[in-house]
Tab-separated table of C-alpha atoms in Angstrom:
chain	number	residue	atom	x	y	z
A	1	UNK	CA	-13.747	-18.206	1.651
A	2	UNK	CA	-15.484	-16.713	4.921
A	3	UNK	CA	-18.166	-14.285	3.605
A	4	UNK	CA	-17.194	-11.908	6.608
A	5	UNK	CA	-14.428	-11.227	3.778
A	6	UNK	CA	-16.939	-8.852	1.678
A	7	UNK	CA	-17.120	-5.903	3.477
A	8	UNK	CA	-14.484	-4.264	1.496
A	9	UNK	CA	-16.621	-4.223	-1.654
A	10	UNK	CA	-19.608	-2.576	-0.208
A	11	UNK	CA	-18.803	1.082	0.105
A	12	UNK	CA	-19.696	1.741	3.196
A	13	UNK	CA	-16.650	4.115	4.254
A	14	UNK	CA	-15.386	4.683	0.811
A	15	UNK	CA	-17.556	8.343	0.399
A	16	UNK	CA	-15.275	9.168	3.586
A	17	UNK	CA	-12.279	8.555	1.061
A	18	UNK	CA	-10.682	10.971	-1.253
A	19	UNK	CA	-10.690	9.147	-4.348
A	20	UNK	CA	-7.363	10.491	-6.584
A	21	UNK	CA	-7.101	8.293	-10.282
A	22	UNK	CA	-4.130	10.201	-11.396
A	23	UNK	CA	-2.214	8.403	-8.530
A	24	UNK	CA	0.139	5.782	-10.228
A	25	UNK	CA	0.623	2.503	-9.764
A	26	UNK	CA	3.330	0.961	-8.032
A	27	UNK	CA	5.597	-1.487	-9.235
A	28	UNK	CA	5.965	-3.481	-5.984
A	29	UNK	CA	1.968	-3.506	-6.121
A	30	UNK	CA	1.994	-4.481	-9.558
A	31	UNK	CA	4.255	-7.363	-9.247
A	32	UNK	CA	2.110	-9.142	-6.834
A	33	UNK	CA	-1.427	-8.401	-8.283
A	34	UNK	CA	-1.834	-11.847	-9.123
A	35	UNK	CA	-3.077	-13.880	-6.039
A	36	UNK	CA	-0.448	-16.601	-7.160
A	37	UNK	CA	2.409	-14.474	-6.297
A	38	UNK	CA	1.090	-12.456	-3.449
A	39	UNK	CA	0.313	-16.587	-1.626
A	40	UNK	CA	4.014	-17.281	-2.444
A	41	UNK	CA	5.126	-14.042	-0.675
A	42	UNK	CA	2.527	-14.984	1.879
A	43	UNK	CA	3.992	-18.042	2.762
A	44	UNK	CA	7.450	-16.851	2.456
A	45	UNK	CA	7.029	-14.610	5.290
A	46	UNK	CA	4.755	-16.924	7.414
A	47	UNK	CA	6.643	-19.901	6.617
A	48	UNK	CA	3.401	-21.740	5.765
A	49	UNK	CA	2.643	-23.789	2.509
A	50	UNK	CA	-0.687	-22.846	1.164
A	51	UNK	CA	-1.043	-23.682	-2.430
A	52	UNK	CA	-4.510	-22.751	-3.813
A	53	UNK	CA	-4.630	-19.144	-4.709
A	54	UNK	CA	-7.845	-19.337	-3.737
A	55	UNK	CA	-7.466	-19.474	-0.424
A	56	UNK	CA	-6.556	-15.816	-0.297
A	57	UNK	CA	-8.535	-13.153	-1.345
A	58	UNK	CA	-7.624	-9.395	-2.108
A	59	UNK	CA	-9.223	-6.711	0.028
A	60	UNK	CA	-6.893	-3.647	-0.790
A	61	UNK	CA	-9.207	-0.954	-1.684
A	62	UNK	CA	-8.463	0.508	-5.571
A	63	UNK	CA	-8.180	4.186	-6.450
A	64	UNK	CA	-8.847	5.151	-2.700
A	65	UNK	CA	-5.908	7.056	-1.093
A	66	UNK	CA	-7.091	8.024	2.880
A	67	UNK	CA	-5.028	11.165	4.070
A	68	UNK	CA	-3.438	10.868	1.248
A	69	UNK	CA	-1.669	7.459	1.953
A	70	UNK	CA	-2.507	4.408	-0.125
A	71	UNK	CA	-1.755	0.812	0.905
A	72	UNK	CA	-0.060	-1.499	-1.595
A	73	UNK	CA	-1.266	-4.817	-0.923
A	74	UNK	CA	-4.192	-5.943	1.524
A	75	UNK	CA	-5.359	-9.385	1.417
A	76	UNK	CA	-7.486	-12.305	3.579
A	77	UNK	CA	-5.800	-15.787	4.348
A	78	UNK	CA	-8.300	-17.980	6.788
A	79	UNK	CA	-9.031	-15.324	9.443
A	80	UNK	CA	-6.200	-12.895	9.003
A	81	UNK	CA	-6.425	-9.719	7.361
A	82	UNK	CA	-2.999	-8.634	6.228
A	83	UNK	CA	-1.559	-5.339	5.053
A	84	UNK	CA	2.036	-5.574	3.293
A	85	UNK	CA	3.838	-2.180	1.973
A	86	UNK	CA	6.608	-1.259	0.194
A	87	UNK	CA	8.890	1.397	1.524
A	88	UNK	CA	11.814	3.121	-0.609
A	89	UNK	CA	12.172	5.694	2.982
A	90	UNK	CA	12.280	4.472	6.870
A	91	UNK	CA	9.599	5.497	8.460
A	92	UNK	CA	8.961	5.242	12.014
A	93	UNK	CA	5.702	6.221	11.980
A	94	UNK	CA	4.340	3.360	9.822
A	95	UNK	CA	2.717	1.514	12.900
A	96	UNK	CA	0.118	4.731	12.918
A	97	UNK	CA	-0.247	4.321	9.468
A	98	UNK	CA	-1.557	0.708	9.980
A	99	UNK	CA	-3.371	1.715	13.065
A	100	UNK	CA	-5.481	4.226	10.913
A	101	UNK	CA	-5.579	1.650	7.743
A	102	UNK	CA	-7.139	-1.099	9.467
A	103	UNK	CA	-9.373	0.953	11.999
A	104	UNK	CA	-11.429	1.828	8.792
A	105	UNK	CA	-11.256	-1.569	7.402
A	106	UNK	CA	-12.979	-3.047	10.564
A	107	UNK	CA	-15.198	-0.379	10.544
A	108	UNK	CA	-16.416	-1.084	7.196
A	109	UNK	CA	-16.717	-4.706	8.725
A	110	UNK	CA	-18.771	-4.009	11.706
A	111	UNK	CA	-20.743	-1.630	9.755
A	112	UNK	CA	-21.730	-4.715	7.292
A	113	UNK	CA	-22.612	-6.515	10.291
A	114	UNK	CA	-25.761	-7.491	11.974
A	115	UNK	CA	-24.956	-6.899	15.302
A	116	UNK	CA	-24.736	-4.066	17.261
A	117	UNK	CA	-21.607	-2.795	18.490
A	118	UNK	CA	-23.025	-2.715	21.838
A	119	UNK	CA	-24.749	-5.790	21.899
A	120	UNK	CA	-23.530	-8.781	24.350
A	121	UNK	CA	-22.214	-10.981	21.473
A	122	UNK	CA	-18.975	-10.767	21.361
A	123	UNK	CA	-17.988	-9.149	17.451
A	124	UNK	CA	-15.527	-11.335	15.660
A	125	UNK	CA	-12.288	-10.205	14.119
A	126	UNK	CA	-9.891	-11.229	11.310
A	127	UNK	CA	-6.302	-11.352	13.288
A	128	UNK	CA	-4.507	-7.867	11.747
A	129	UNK	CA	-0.500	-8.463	10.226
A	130	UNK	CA	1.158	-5.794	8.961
A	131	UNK	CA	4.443	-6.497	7.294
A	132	UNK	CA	6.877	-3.627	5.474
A	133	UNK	CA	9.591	-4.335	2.949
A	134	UNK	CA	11.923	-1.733	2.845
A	135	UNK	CA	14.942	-0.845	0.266
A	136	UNK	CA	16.003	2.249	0.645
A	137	UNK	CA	19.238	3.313	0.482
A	138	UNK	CA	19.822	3.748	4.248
A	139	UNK	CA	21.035	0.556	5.919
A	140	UNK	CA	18.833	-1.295	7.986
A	141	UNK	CA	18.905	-4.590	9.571
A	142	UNK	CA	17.476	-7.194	8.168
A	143	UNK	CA	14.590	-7.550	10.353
A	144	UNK	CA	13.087	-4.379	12.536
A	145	UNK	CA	9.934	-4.472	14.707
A	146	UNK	CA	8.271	-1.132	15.079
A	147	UNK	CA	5.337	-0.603	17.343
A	148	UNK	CA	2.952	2.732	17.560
A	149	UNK	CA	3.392	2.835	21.692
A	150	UNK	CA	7.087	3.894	20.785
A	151	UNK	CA	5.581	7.309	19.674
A	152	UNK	CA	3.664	7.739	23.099
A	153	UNK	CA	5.206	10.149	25.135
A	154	UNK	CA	5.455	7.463	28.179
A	155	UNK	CA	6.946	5.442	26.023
A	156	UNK	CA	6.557	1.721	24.177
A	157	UNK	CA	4.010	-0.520	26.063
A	158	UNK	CA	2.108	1.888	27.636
A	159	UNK	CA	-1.356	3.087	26.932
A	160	UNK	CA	-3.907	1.373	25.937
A	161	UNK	CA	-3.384	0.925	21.915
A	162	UNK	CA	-0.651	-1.256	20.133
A	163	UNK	CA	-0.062	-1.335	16.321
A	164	UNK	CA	3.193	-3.651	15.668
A	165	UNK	CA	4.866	-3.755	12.071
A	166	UNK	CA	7.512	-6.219	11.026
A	167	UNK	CA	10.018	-4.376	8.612
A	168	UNK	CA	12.231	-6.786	6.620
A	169	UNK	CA	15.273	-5.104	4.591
A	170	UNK	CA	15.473	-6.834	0.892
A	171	UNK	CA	18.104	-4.924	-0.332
A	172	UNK	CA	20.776	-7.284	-1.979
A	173	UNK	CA	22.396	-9.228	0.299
A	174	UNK	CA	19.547	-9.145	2.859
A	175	UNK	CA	17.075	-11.352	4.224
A	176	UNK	CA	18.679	-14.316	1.517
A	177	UNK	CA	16.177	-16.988	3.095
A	178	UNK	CA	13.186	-14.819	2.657
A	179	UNK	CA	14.057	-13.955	-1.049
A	180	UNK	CA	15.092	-17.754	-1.974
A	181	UNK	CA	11.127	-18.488	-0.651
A	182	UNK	CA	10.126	-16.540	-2.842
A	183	UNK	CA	11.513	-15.703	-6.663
A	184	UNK	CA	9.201	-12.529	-7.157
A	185	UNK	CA	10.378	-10.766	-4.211
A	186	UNK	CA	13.827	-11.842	-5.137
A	187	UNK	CA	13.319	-10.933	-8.660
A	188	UNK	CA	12.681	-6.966	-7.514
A	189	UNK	CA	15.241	-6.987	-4.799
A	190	UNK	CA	17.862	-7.674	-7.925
A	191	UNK	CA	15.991	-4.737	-10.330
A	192	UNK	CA	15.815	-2.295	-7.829
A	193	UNK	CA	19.782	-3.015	-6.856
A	194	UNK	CA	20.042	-2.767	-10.726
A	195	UNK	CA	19.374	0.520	-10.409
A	196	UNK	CA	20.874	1.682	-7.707
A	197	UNK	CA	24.426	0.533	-9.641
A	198	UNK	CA	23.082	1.969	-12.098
A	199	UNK	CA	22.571	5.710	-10.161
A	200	UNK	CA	25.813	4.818	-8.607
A	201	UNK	CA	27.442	5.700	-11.904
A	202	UNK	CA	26.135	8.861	-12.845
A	203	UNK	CA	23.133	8.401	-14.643
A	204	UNK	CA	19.689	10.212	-14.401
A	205	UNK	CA	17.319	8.365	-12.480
A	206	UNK	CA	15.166	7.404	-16.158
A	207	UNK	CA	18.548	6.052	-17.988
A	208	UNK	CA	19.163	4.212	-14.711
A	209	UNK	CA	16.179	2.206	-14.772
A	210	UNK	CA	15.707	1.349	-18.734
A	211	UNK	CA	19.559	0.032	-17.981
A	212	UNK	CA	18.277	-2.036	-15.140
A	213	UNK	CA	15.390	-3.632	-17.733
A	214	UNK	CA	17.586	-4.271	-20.161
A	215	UNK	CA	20.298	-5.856	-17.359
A	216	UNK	CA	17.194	-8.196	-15.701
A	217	UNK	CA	16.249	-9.178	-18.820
A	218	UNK	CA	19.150	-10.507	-20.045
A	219	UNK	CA	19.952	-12.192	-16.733
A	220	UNK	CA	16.024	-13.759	-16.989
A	221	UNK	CA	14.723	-11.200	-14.010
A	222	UNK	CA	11.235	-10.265	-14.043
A	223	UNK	CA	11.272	-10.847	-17.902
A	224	UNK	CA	7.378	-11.442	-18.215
A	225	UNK	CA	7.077	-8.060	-16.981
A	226	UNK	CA	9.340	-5.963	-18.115
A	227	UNK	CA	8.944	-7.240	-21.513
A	228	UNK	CA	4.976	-7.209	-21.541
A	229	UNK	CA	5.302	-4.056	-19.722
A	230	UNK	CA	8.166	-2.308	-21.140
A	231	UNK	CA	6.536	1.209	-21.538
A	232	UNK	CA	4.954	1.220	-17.518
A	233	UNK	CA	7.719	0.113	-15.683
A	234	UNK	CA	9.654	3.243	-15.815
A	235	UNK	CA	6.728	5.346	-14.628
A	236	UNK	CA	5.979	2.771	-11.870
A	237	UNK	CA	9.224	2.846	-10.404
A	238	UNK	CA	9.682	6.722	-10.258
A	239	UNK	CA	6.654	6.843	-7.976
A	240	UNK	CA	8.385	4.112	-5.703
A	241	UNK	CA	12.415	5.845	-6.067
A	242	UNK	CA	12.764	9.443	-5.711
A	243	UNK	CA	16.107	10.101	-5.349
A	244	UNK	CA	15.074	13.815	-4.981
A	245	UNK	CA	13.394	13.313	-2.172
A	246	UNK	CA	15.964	10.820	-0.360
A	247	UNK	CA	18.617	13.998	-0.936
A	248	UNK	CA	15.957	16.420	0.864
A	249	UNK	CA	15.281	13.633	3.502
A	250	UNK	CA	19.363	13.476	4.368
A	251	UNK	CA	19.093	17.292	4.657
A	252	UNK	CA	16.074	17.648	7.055
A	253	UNK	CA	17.410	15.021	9.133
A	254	UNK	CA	20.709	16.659	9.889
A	255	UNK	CA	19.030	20.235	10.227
A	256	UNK	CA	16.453	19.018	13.072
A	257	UNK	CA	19.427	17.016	14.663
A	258	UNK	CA	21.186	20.552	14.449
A	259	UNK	CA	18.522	22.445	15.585
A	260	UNK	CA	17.919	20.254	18.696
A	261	UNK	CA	21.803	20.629	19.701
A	262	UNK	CA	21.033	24.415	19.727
A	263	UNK	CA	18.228	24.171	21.952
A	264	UNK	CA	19.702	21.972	24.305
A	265	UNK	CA	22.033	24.084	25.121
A	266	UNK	CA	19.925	27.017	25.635
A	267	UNK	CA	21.191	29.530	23.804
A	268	UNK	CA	20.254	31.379	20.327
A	269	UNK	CA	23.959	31.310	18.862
A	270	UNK	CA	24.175	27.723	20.251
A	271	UNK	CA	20.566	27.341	18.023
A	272	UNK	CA	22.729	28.820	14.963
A	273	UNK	CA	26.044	27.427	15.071
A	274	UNK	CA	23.354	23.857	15.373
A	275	UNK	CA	21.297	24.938	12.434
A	276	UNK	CA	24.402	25.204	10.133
A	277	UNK	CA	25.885	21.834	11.838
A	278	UNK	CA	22.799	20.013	11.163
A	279	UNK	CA	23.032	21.179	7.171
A	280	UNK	CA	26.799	20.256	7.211
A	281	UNK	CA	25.793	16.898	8.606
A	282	UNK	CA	23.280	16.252	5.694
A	283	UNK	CA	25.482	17.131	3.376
A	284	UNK	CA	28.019	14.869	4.672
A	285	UNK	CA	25.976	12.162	5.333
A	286	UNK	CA	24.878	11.895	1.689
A	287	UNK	CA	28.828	12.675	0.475
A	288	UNK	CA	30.164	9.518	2.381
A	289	UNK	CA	27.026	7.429	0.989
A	290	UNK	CA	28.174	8.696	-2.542
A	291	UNK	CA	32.062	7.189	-1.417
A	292	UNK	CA	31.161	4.695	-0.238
A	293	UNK	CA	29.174	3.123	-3.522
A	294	UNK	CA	31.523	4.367	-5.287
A	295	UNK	CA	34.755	2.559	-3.829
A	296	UNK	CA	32.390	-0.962	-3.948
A	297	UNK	CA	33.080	-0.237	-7.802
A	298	UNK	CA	36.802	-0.614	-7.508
A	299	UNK	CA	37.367	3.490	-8.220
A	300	UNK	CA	40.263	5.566	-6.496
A	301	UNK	CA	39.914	8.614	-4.881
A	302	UNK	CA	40.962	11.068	-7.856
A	303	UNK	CA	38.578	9.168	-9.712
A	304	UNK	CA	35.449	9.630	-7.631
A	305	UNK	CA	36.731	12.996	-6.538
A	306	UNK	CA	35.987	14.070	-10.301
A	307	UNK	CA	32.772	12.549	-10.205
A	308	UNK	CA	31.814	14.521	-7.623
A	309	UNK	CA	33.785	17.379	-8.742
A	310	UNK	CA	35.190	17.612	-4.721
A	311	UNK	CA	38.728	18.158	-3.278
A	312	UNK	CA	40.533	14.471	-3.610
A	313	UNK	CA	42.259	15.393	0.133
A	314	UNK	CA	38.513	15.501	1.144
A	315	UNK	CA	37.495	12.315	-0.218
A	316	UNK	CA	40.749	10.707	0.742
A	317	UNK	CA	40.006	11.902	4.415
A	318	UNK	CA	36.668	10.254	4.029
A	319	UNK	CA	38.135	6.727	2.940
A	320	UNK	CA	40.715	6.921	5.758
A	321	UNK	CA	37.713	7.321	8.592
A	322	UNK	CA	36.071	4.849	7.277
A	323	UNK	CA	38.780	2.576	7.291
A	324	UNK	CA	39.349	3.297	10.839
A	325	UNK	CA	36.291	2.598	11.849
């Protein structure tokens, strides 16, 4: 391996970092600690066939959360310096993110350097990729490119900085050529949908996912860790799942839609009557989500209008838009 690979392990920039040991660990992190795994997801989304584990070294930087954002997985292959993340929420602000993530890694490299920064040598680089696997509950295509210019306010390809992050969905039924590469990532795209069937029939987020063990373990899913790690799991996957959160998320996003209709039209009751729309959209949003699972189960209307303790005409009108869309 290149020794230019060492400058994580120096502390150079780390007293710059707020350093925070209560913060979990992550499952999706956890799963592909071992450089064995991580190569197989490596080549699964490069479509290259390295097969010494060796060949890639880890670089993510332990216990050290920057702004209060931790990376999951950062690693060296040859001359590339890769970051990959897990995301349970879209984001489309995860190309700053990486911007900001690997402007301090190369700083840390130029600072372990010889040269000078202003010299005439020309510095060199590892190559930055930044990939993003996303399940959250909000559908996505399978394959999304995302790119920091698109939050300039002149819009994507100007200035003079680029970040670029691949997103690939691996929610069930997504992205089947990417899982079948590799059986780890395939092996938590099935868990996590475990538990999303799981929420989908009423039960608290913690019953949900000790189901979901029991469920992959039976089916011979991820069965050297959830056995061996029977006791962590749970508290590794509530860091990554919040359904909490998603709920607020659904809410916020119809109450700034709202409040953006009332501006636009320039007026402070048109502001109001938007404020309350937006809320009413959030809660909507998240009602026909609910339906929607719900009805992949096989359950009528009366049924899941009990489980949701709402009018069956309402639910009923719900299933008949959706049919006519």
């Amino acid at each position: 391996m290149a020794k230019h690979t060492t400058w994580y392990q120096k502390n150079f920039f780390w007293k710059r970092l707020r350093i925070n040991r209560r913060y979990k660990d992550r499952l999706f992190r956890f799963l592909f600690q071992d450089k064995k795994d991580l190569l197989a997801l490596y080549n699964a989304v490069n479509g290259s066939s390295y097969s010494n584990p060796d060949d890639l070294e880890i670089v993510t930087l332990d216990d050290v959360i920057f702004m209060k954002m931790k990376n999951d997985l950062s690693f060296m292959v040859s001359d590339q310096l890769n970051l990959y993340e897990h995301q349970s929420t879209y984001s489309p602000n995860m190309p700053l993110r990486g911007l900001i993530y690997f402007t301090h890694q190369y700083e840390g490299l130029l600072t372990r350097q010889k040269e000078s920064l202003y010299g005439a040598k020309l510095l060199r680089l590892p190559a930055p990729a930044y990939v993003i696997f996303y399940n959250g509950r909000r559908e996505q295509p399978d394959r999304t490119e995302l790119f920091l210019s698109d939050a300039f306010e002149t819009g994507r390809g100007t200035g003079c900085l680029e970040c670029r992050a691949v997103m690939f969905n691996i929610n069930r039924g997504h992205n089947k050529e990417l899982t079948d590469k590799c059986r780890r990532l395939w092996e938590y795209s099935e868990f996590v949908a475990e538990v999303n069937d799981n929420l989908d029939r009423n039960m608290s987020l913690k019953a949900a996912i000790v189901k979901a063990m029991d469920t992959c373990i039976q089916r011979g899913i991820l069965t050297d860790i959830l056995q061996s790690n029977k006791a962590e799991v749970p508290g590794m996957l509530l860091t990554e799942y919040d359904e909490k959160k998603h709920m607020r998320t659904l809410y916020r996003e119809g109450y700034e839609d709202g409040e953006k209709a009332g501006f636009d039209k320039g007026e402070k009751a048109g502001f109001d009557r938007g404020e309350q729309a937006g809320f009413d959209r959030g809660r909507q949003d998240l009602l026909e989500q609910m339906v929607q699972k719900k009805l992949q189960h096989g359950k009528s209307a009366a049924a899941i209008a009990k489980e949701l303790e709402t009018d069956v005409t309402v639910i009923q009108k719900i299933i008949e838009t959706r049919s006519a869309r």
